Amino acid sequence: MAHDLPAWVAELTDPRRAKTLDQLADRLVPLAEHSIDVSRRLQALLNDLNTPFNSEELYGRVERLKARTVEALEEIATEISGSAKERIERTWAAWRERGAGEELSAVLMGRLAEEVLPLLSRQERTVAEQVAAHVAGVLDTVNKRLLGRLEELAAATTDMVHEVLPLAHEGLDLAGRVSALSGRARQSGHGSIPAELAAEAVEMAGTFDATVGRLELEWSALGARTATVRGAIRAAEETAFSEVTTEMAACVEKLALDHIKVLNDAEARAMALVEEITASAQA
């Protein structure tokens, strides 16, 4: 196959093909290093799996949801304020059509500030407070649900960690045995390899192939599961925020009719002031 290594690679690296004790000792060292490497990679992934579930991370997720909710509430407050400003702008547009002077404009501004703007400001506060109060209760429920889901995911992840952790230790144990065999080969001199040591090297190489091959597959599978866990956490967060914004929108919709009525009444009063001041100036 295209990805097969050249034949000389095995000749120079496989301890089973070693001809001298020095060659055997040298070729066993990379096997120990590989065993340590795959064990460390497994442990690193296990740490990655555990990290999202420590108390600091969980607290951060709850606070992040609260912060996003506050931002959404601020956007709604801006929209509410904008709807009130739009009515006042329409009033001034109607006033400008009459071509009144600056003195009368100052009169209108004073009357609006006294008789209309307080109504609009009070309405803005009322709606914003009602939405915020409703969302506060929803947020508490959603946060509990989010933490419950994360707790369930953490339990499954803990089981996964307990299942894989012995494999990481197995790799380190294998590295220790390979290193010990390499040390014995060096201590045996520089000549040919004794039959007993050669047989042990063949057995060790076979154990290495089987064990490291299994650990590499487990590392690959664990990487995929780690990505799945992080994706699930993100999905849980987004679902929680979606639940909050859905309730927020429903609350705003429920208050919309009363809000529009107050805006209409305020605009009608403002337009009445325009007519009153204009008529007074013409009299």
Coordinates of C-alpha atoms in Angstrom, one line a residue:
M1 CA 0.0 0.0 0.0
A2 CA 1.0 3.6 -0.6
H3 CA 1.4 4.4 3.1
D4 CA 3.6 1.4 3.9
L5 CA 7.1 2.3 5.1
P6 CA 10.2 1.2 3.3
A7 CA 11.4 -2.2 4.3
W8 CA 14.7 -0.8 5.7
V9 CA 12.7 1.0 8.4
A10 CA 11.8 -2.3 10.1
E11 CA 15.4 -3.5 9.7
L12 CA 16.7 -0.6 11.7
T13 CA 14.0 -0.2 14.3
D14 CA 12.4 -3.6 15.0
P15 CA 14.0 -5.1 18.1
R16 CA 13.2 -8.6 16.8
R17 CA 15.6 -8.0 13.9
A18 CA 18.5 -6.9 16.2
K19 CA 21.7 -8.8 15.8
T20 CA 23.7 -7.4 18.7
L21 CA 23.0 -6.5 22.3
D22 CA 23.7 -2.8 21.5
Q23 CA 21.2 -2.9 18.6
L24 CA 18.6 -4.5 20.8
A25 CA 19.0 -2.0 23.6
D26 CA 18.9 1.0 21.2
R27 CA 15.7 -0.3 19.4
L28 CA 13.9 -0.9 22.7
V29 CA 14.2 2.8 23.7
P30 CA 11.8 4.2 21.1
L31 CA 9.2 1.6 22.1
A32 CA 9.4 2.8 25.7
E33 CA 9.1 6.4 24.6
H34 CA 6.1 5.6 22.4
S35 CA 4.4 3.9 25.2
I36 CA 4.9 6.9 27.4
D37 CA 3.8 9.3 24.7
V38 CA 0.5 7.5 24.1
S39 CA -0.1 7.3 27.8
R40 CA 0.4 11.0 28.3
R41 CA -1.9 11.8 25.3
L42 CA -4.6 9.6 26.9
Q43 CA -4.2 11.4 30.2
A44 CA -4.3 14.8 28.6
L45 CA -7.6 13.9 26.9
L46 CA -8.9 12.6 30.2
N47 CA -8.0 16.0 31.8
D48 CA -9.8 17.7 28.9
L49 CA -12.9 15.6 29.6
N50 CA -12.9 16.5 33.3
T51 CA -12.2 20.2 32.9
P52 CA -15.6 21.4 31.9
F53 CA -17.2 19.9 35.0
N54 CA -15.1 21.5 37.7
S55 CA -16.9 24.0 39.9
E56 CA -15.2 27.0 38.4
E57 CA -16.2 26.1 34.9
L58 CA -19.8 25.3 36.0
Y59 CA -20.1 28.6 37.8
G60 CA -18.7 30.3 34.7
R61 CA -21.4 28.8 32.5
V62 CA -24.2 29.9 34.9
E63 CA -22.7 33.4 35.0
R64 CA -22.4 33.5 31.2
L65 CA -26.0 32.6 30.8
K66 CA -27.0 35.4 33.2
A67 CA -24.8 37.9 31.3
R68 CA -26.3 36.9 28.0
T69 CA -29.8 37.3 29.5
V70 CA -28.9 40.8 30.8
E71 CA -27.7 41.8 27.3
A72 CA -31.0 40.5 25.8
L73 CA -33.0 42.5 28.4
E74 CA -31.0 45.6 27.6
E75 CA -31.8 45.1 23.9
I76 CA -35.5 44.9 24.8
A77 CA -35.3 48.0 26.9
T78 CA -33.7 49.8 24.0
E79 CA -36.5 48.7 21.7
I80 CA -39.1 49.9 24.2
S81 CA -37.4 53.2 24.6
G82 CA -37.1 53.5 20.8
S83 CA -40.9 53.0 20.4
A84 CA -41.6 55.9 22.8
K85 CA -39.0 58.1 21.0
E86 CA -40.6 57.3 17.7
R87 CA -44.0 58.8 18.9
I88 CA -42.3 62.0 20.1
E89 CA -40.5 62.3 16.8
R90 CA -43.8 62.1 15.0
T91 CA -45.1 64.8 17.2
W92 CA -42.2 67.1 16.3
A93 CA -42.6 66.3 12.7
A94 CA -46.3 67.4 12.9
W95 CA -45.1 70.5 14.7
R96 CA -42.5 71.4 12.1
E97 CA -45.2 71.2 9.4
R98 CA -47.0 74.1 11.0
G99 CA -43.9 76.3 10.8
A100 CA -44.1 77.6 14.3
G101 CA -41.2 79.7 15.7
E102 CA -38.6 78.8 18.3
E103 CA -40.5 80.5 21.1
L104 CA -43.5 78.3 20.6
S105 CA -41.2 75.3 20.1
A106 CA -39.9 75.9 23.6
V107 CA -43.5 76.1 24.9
L108 CA -44.2 72.7 23.3
M109 CA -41.1 71.2 24.6
G110 CA -42.0 72.3 28.2
R111 CA -45.5 71.0 27.9
L112 CA -44.3 67.6 26.5
A113 CA -41.7 67.4 29.4
E114 CA -44.5 68.0 31.9
E115 CA -47.4 66.1 30.5
V116 CA -46.2 63.4 28.1
L117 CA -42.6 62.4 28.7
P118 CA -43.3 61.2 32.3
L119 CA -46.0 58.9 31.0
L120 CA -43.7 57.4 28.5
S121 CA -40.8 57.1 31.0
R122 CA -43.1 55.4 33.5
Q123 CA -44.3 53.0 30.8
E124 CA -40.8 52.1 29.8
R125 CA -39.8 51.3 33.3
T126 CA -43.0 49.3 33.9
V127 CA -42.6 47.1 30.9
A128 CA -38.8 46.6 31.5
E129 CA -39.4 45.7 35.1
Q130 CA -42.2 43.3 34.3
V131 CA -40.1 41.5 31.6
A132 CA -37.1 41.4 34.0
A133 CA -39.1 40.0 36.8
H134 CA -40.6 37.3 34.6
V135 CA -37.2 36.4 33.1
A136 CA -35.6 36.2 36.6
G137 CA -37.9 33.3 37.5
V138 CA -37.4 31.6 34.2
L139 CA -33.6 32.0 34.4
D140 CA -33.6 30.3 37.8
T141 CA -35.5 27.3 36.4
V142 CA -33.4 27.2 33.2
N143 CA -30.1 27.3 35.2
K144 CA -31.2 24.4 37.3
R145 CA -32.1 22.4 34.2
L146 CA -28.8 23.3 32.6
L147 CA -26.8 22.2 35.7
G148 CA -28.9 19.0 35.9
R149 CA -28.0 18.2 32.3
L150 CA -24.3 18.9 32.9
E151 CA -24.4 16.8 36.1
E152 CA -25.8 13.9 34.1
L153 CA -23.2 14.4 31.4
A154 CA -20.5 14.6 34.1
A155 CA -21.6 11.2 35.5
A156 CA -21.3 9.6 32.1
T157 CA -17.9 11.3 31.6
T158 CA -16.6 10.1 34.9
D159 CA -17.5 6.5 34.0
M160 CA -15.6 7.1 30.7
V161 CA -12.6 8.4 32.6
H162 CA -12.6 5.4 35.0
E163 CA -12.7 3.1 32.0
V164 CA -9.8 4.6 30.2
L165 CA -7.5 5.7 33.0
P166 CA -6.2 2.1 33.6
L167 CA -5.2 2.0 29.9
A168 CA -3.0 5.0 30.4
H169 CA -1.4 3.3 33.4
E170 CA -1.0 0.2 31.3
G171 CA 1.1 2.2 28.7
L172 CA 3.3 3.5 31.5
D173 CA 3.8 0.1 33.0
L174 CA 4.7 -1.3 29.5
A175 CA 7.2 1.5 29.1
G176 CA 8.8 0.6 32.4
R177 CA 9.2 -3.1 31.4
V178 CA 10.6 -2.2 28.0
S179 CA 13.1 0.2 29.6
A180 CA 14.1 -2.5 32.1
L181 CA 14.7 -5.0 29.2
S182 CA 16.8 -2.4 27.3
G183 CA 18.9 -1.8 30.5
R184 CA 19.5 -5.5 30.9
A185 CA 20.6 -5.7 27.2
R186 CA 23.2 -3.0 27.8
Q187 CA 24.5 -4.6 30.9
S188 CA 24.9 -7.9 29.1
G189 CA 27.8 -6.6 26.9
H190 CA 28.3 -5.9 23.2
G191 CA 28.2 -9.2 21.5
S192 CA 25.4 -11.4 20.1
I193 CA 22.1 -11.7 21.9
P194 CA 21.6 -14.6 24.2
A195 CA 18.7 -16.9 23.2
E196 CA 16.8 -16.2 26.4
L197 CA 17.1 -12.5 26.0
A198 CA 16.2 -12.7 22.3
A199 CA 13.0 -14.7 23.1
E200 CA 12.1 -12.1 25.7
A201 CA 12.6 -9.3 23.2
V202 CA 10.4 -11.0 20.7
E203 CA 7.7 -11.4 23.3
M204 CA 8.1 -7.8 24.4
A205 CA 7.9 -6.5 20.9
G206 CA 4.7 -8.4 20.3
T207 CA 3.2 -7.1 23.6
F208 CA 4.2 -3.6 22.5
D209 CA 2.5 -3.9 19.1
A210 CA -0.7 -5.2 20.6
T211 CA -0.8 -2.8 23.6
V212 CA 0.2 0.4 21.9
G213 CA -2.1 -0.4 18.9
R214 CA -5.0 -0.7 21.3
L215 CA -4.0 2.4 23.2
E216 CA -3.7 4.4 19.9
L217 CA -7.2 3.3 18.9
E218 CA -8.5 4.2 22.3
W219 CA -6.8 7.6 22.1
S220 CA -8.4 8.3 18.7
A221 CA -11.9 7.2 20.0
L222 CA -11.5 9.2 23.2
G223 CA -10.6 12.3 21.1
A224 CA -13.9 11.9 19.2
R225 CA -15.8 11.4 22.5
T226 CA -14.2 14.5 24.0
A227 CA -15.4 16.5 21.0
T228 CA -18.9 15.1 21.5
V229 CA -18.9 16.0 25.2
R230 CA -17.9 19.6 24.5
G231 CA -20.4 19.8 21.7
A232 CA -23.1 18.5 24.1
I233 CA -22.1 21.2 26.6
R234 CA -22.3 23.9 24.0
A235 CA -25.7 22.6 22.8
A236 CA -27.0 22.6 26.4
E237 CA -25.9 26.2 26.9
E238 CA -27.5 27.4 23.7
T239 CA -30.7 25.5 24.4
A240 CA -30.9 27.1 27.9
F241 CA -30.4 30.6 26.4
S242 CA -33.0 29.9 23.7
E243 CA -35.5 28.9 26.4
V244 CA -34.8 32.2 28.2
T245 CA -35.2 34.3 25.1
T246 CA -38.4 32.4 24.1
E247 CA -40.0 33.2 27.4
M248 CA -38.7 36.8 27.1
A249 CA -40.4 37.2 23.7
A250 CA -43.6 35.7 25.0
C251 CA -43.7 38.1 27.9
V252 CA -43.1 41.1 25.6
E253 CA -45.9 39.9 23.3
K254 CA -48.2 39.6 26.3
L255 CA -47.5 43.2 27.4
A256 CA -47.6 44.6 23.8
L257 CA -51.3 45.6 23.6
D258 CA -51.2 47.6 26.9
H259 CA -47.9 49.1 25.9
I260 CA -49.2 50.2 22.5
K261 CA -52.3 51.7 24.1
V262 CA -50.2 53.8 26.5
L263 CA -48.1 54.9 23.5
N264 CA -51.2 55.8 21.5
D265 CA -52.6 57.8 24.4
A266 CA -49.3 59.6 24.9
E267 CA -49.1 60.4 21.2
A268 CA -52.7 61.6 21.2
R269 CA -52.0 63.9 24.1
A270 CA -48.8 65.2 22.4
M271 CA -50.7 65.9 19.2
A272 CA -53.4 67.7 21.2
L273 CA -50.7 69.9 22.6
V274 CA -49.5 70.7 19.1
E275 CA -53.1 71.7 18.1
E276 CA -53.6 73.7 21.4
I277 CA -50.4 75.7 21.2
T278 CA -50.8 76.3 17.4
A279 CA -54.4 77.5 17.9
S280 CA -53.4 79.7 20.9
A281 CA -50.7 81.4 18.7
Q282 CA -53.2 82.1 15.9
A283 CA -55.8 83.5 18.2

